[in-house]
């Protein structure tokens, strides 16, 4: 493992890693996406001098889906609306939830548990990697975070703890063998006008190898 590598155990009651091809109802991917895992790490420890990269995802609990209904707003705030209101000095700057609420069905995951292997890259070469590694580990052990980590939706909170590689649980029997999960969102390329990038996720005995973000296996 690299000297910037970490292993974190994540678990929670519910999760929803929404497939982008579903336009109305939310339908979750089978497992956590690399971008969602990165979001958990950044919620715990984010610094402009480093960039988190997900290397491997261990699925430690059987994949179970359930149907729920959630309250959501039915519209978005257009960019030009607040600008015009601020220029004119009148108008609405936001959305009133009570007037814009609607119920939508969602297919979510329940009782999820993962072990995420990741490392960070230094964006500032004057920084020392050990400093950031120790600060991250200390924050994990104390349960500190900048904001509550969550699994896809903010109401689905994520628990976390430092994981010893020798203590990773064996994958459930239902996950043994090889399973093709299809194309999965890797992350968003913010340098290319927020372009989503995807990779072919294959789970082998509960483990998904995540290719490098700019590797040949990742497609726009």
Coordinates of N, CA, C and O in Angstrom, one line a residue, residues 102-170:
X102 N -43.8 17.3 -3.4 CA -44.4 16.2 -4.0 C -43.7 14.9 -3.6 O -42.6 14.9 -3.2
X103 N -44.5 13.8 -3.6 CA -43.9 12.5 -3.2 C -43.5 11.8 -4.4 O -44.2 11.7 -5.4
X104 N -42.3 11.2 -4.3 CA -41.7 10.4 -5.3 C -41.3 9.0 -4.8 O -40.8 8.9 -3.7
X105 N -41.5 8.0 -5.6 CA -41.0 6.7 -5.2 C -39.5 6.6 -5.4 O -38.9 7.3 -6.3
X106 N -38.9 5.7 -4.6 CA -37.4 5.5 -4.7 C -37.1 4.1 -4.4 O -37.8 3.5 -3.5
X107 N -36.2 3.5 -5.1 CA -35.7 2.2 -4.8 C -34.3 2.3 -4.2 O -33.4 2.8 -4.9
X108 N -34.2 2.1 -2.9 CA -33.0 2.3 -2.2 C -32.4 1.0 -1.6 O -33.0 0.0 -1.6
X109 N -31.2 1.1 -1.1 CA -30.5 0.0 -0.4 C -30.7 0.1 1.0 O -30.9 1.2 1.6
X110 N -30.7 -1.1 1.7 CA -30.9 -1.1 3.2 C -29.8 -2.0 3.8 O -29.3 -2.9 3.2
X111 N -29.4 -1.6 5.0 CA -28.4 -2.3 5.8 C -27.1 -2.5 5.0 O -26.7 -3.7 4.7
X112 N -26.5 -1.4 4.6 CA -25.3 -1.5 3.7 C -24.0 -1.4 4.6 O -24.0 -0.9 5.7
X113 N -23.0 -2.0 4.1 CA -21.7 -2.0 4.8 C -20.6 -2.2 3.7 O -20.6 -3.1 2.9
X114 N -19.6 -1.3 3.8 CA -18.5 -1.4 2.8 C -17.2 -1.1 3.5 O -17.1 -0.6 4.6
X115 N -16.1 -1.6 2.9 CA -14.7 -1.2 3.3 C -14.1 -0.5 2.0 O -14.1 -1.1 0.9
X116 N -13.7 0.7 2.2 CA -13.2 1.5 1.0 C -11.7 1.7 1.2 O -11.2 2.2 2.2
X117 N -11.0 1.3 0.1 CA -9.5 1.6 0.1 C -9.3 2.8 -0.8 O -9.9 2.9 -1.9
X118 N -8.5 3.7 -0.3 CA -8.3 5.0 -1.1 C -6.9 5.5 -0.8 O -6.3 5.1 0.2
X119 N -6.5 6.5 -1.5 CA -5.3 7.2 -1.3 C -5.5 8.6 -1.7 O -6.5 9.0 -2.4
X120 N -4.6 9.5 -1.2 CA -4.7 10.9 -1.7 C -3.4 11.3 -2.4 O -2.3 10.8 -2.2
X121 N -3.6 12.2 -3.4 CA -2.5 12.7 -4.1 C -2.3 14.2 -3.7 O -3.2 14.9 -3.4
X122 N -1.0 14.5 -3.5 CA -0.7 15.9 -3.1 C -0.7 16.8 -4.3 O -0.1 16.6 -5.3
X123 N -1.5 17.9 -4.2 CA -1.6 18.9 -5.2 C -0.6 20.0 -4.9 O -0.2 20.7 -5.9
X124 N -0.2 20.1 -3.7 CA 0.9 21.0 -3.3 C 2.1 20.2 -2.9 O 2.1 19.6 -1.9
X125 N 3.1 20.2 -3.8 CA 4.3 19.4 -3.6 C 5.1 19.8 -2.4 O 6.0 19.0 -1.9
X126 N 4.9 20.9 -1.8 CA 5.6 21.3 -0.6 C 5.1 20.7 0.6 O 5.7 20.8 1.7
X127 N 3.9 20.1 0.5 CA 3.2 19.4 1.7 C 3.9 18.1 1.9 O 4.4 17.4 1.0
X128 N 3.8 17.6 3.2 CA 4.3 16.3 3.5 C 3.1 15.3 3.7 O 2.2 15.6 4.4
X129 N 3.1 14.2 3.0 CA 1.9 13.3 3.0 C 1.6 12.8 4.4 O 0.5 12.5 4.7
X130 N 2.7 12.5 5.2 CA 2.4 11.9 6.5 C 1.6 12.8 7.4 O 0.8 12.4 8.2
X131 N 1.7 14.1 7.2 CA 0.9 15.1 8.0 C -0.6 14.9 7.8 O -1.4 14.8 8.7
X132 N -0.9 14.8 6.5 CA -2.3 14.7 6.1 C -2.9 13.3 6.5 O -4.0 13.2 7.0
X133 N -2.0 12.3 6.4 CA -2.4 10.9 6.7 C -2.7 10.9 8.2 O -3.8 10.3 8.6
X134 N -1.9 11.4 9.1 CA -2.1 11.4 10.5 C -3.3 12.2 10.9 O -4.0 11.8 11.8
X135 N -3.5 13.3 10.3 CA -4.6 14.2 10.6 C -5.9 13.5 10.3 O -6.9 13.5 11.0
X136 N -6.0 12.8 9.1 CA -7.2 12.1 8.7 C -7.4 10.9 9.7 O -8.6 10.8 10.2
X137 N -6.4 10.2 10.0 CA -6.6 9.0 10.9 C -7.1 9.5 12.3 O -8.0 8.9 12.9
X138 N -6.5 10.6 12.7 CA -6.9 11.1 14.1 C -8.4 11.6 14.1 O -9.1 11.3 15.0
X139 N -8.8 12.2 13.0 CA -10.2 12.6 12.9 C -11.2 11.5 12.8 O -12.2 11.5 13.5
X140 N -10.8 10.4 12.1 CA -11.6 9.2 12.0 C -11.7 8.6 13.4 O -12.8 8.2 13.8
X141 N -10.6 8.4 14.1 CA -10.7 7.7 15.4 C -11.5 8.6 16.4 O -12.0 8.0 17.4
X142 N -11.5 9.9 16.3 CA -12.3 10.7 17.2 C -13.7 10.9 16.7 O -14.5 11.6 17.4
X143 N -14.1 10.4 15.5 CA -15.4 10.6 15.0 C -15.7 12.0 14.6 O -16.8 12.5 14.6
X144 N -14.6 12.7 14.1 CA -14.8 14.1 13.7 C -15.0 14.2 12.2 O -14.4 13.5 11.4
X145 N -15.8 15.2 11.8 CA -16.1 15.4 10.4 C -16.5 16.9 10.2 O -17.1 17.5 11.1
X146 N -16.3 17.4 9.0 CA -16.8 18.8 8.7 C -18.3 18.8 8.5 O -18.9 19.8 8.9
X147 N -18.8 17.8 8.0 CA -20.3 17.6 7.9 C -20.6 16.2 8.0 O -19.7 15.3 7.7
X148 N -21.8 15.8 8.4 CA -22.2 14.4 8.5 C -22.1 13.7 7.2 O -22.8 14.0 6.2
X149 N -21.2 12.7 7.1 CA -21.2 11.9 5.9 C -22.5 11.2 5.6 O -23.2 10.8 6.6
X150 N -22.8 11.0 4.4 CA -24.1 10.3 4.0 C -24.0 9.4 2.8 O -23.0 9.6 2.0
X151 N -24.9 8.5 2.7 CA -24.9 7.6 1.5 C -25.9 8.1 0.5 O -27.0 7.6 0.4
X152 N -25.4 9.0 -0.4 CA -26.2 9.4 -1.5 C -27.2 10.5 -1.2 O -27.3 11.5 -2.0
X153 N -28.0 10.4 -0.2 CA -29.0 11.4 0.2 C -28.7 11.8 1.7 O -28.3 10.9 2.5
X154 N -28.9 13.0 2.0 CA -28.5 13.5 3.3 C -29.2 12.9 4.5 O -28.7 12.8 5.6
X155 N -30.4 12.4 4.2 CA -31.1 11.7 5.4 C -30.6 10.3 5.6 O -30.9 9.7 6.6
X156 N -29.7 9.8 4.7 CA -29.2 8.4 4.9 C -27.7 8.6 5.5 O -26.8 8.5 4.7
X157 N -27.6 8.8 6.8 CA -26.3 9.1 7.4 C -25.4 7.9 7.3 O -25.9 6.7 7.3
X158 N -24.1 8.1 7.3 CA -23.1 7.1 7.2 C -22.2 7.0 8.4 O -21.7 8.1 8.9
X159 N -22.1 5.9 9.0 CA -21.2 5.7 10.1 C -19.8 5.2 9.5 O -19.8 4.6 8.5
X160 N -18.7 5.5 10.2 CA -17.4 5.1 9.7 C -16.5 4.8 10.9 O -16.7 5.3 12.0
X161 N -15.4 4.0 10.6 CA -14.4 3.7 11.5 C -13.1 3.3 10.8 O -13.2 2.8 9.6
X162 N -12.0 3.5 11.4 CA -10.7 3.0 10.8 C -10.7 1.5 10.7 O -11.2 0.8 11.7
X163 N -10.2 0.9 9.6 CA -10.3 -0.5 9.4 C -8.9 -1.1 9.2 O -8.1 -0.6 8.5
X164 N -8.6 -2.1 10.0 CA -7.3 -2.8 9.8 C -7.5 -3.8 8.6 O -8.5 -4.6 8.6
X165 N -6.6 -3.8 7.7 CA -6.7 -4.7 6.5 C -6.9 -6.1 6.9 O -7.5 -6.9 6.2
X166 N -6.2 -6.5 8.0 CA -6.3 -8.0 8.4 C -7.6 -8.3 8.9 O -7.9 -9.5 9.1
X167 N -8.5 -7.3 9.2 CA -9.8 -7.6 9.9 C -11.0 -7.4 9.0 O -12.1 -7.3 9.4
X168 N -10.7 -7.3 7.7 CA -11.9 -7.1 6.7 C -12.7 -8.4 6.7 O -12.2 -9.5 6.6
X169 N -14.0 -8.2 6.9 CA -14.9 -9.4 6.9 C -14.9 -10.1 5.5 O -14.7 -9.4 4.5
X170 N -15.1 -11.4 5.5 CA -15.3 -12.1 4.3 C -16.6 -11.7 3.7 O -17.6 -11.3 4.3

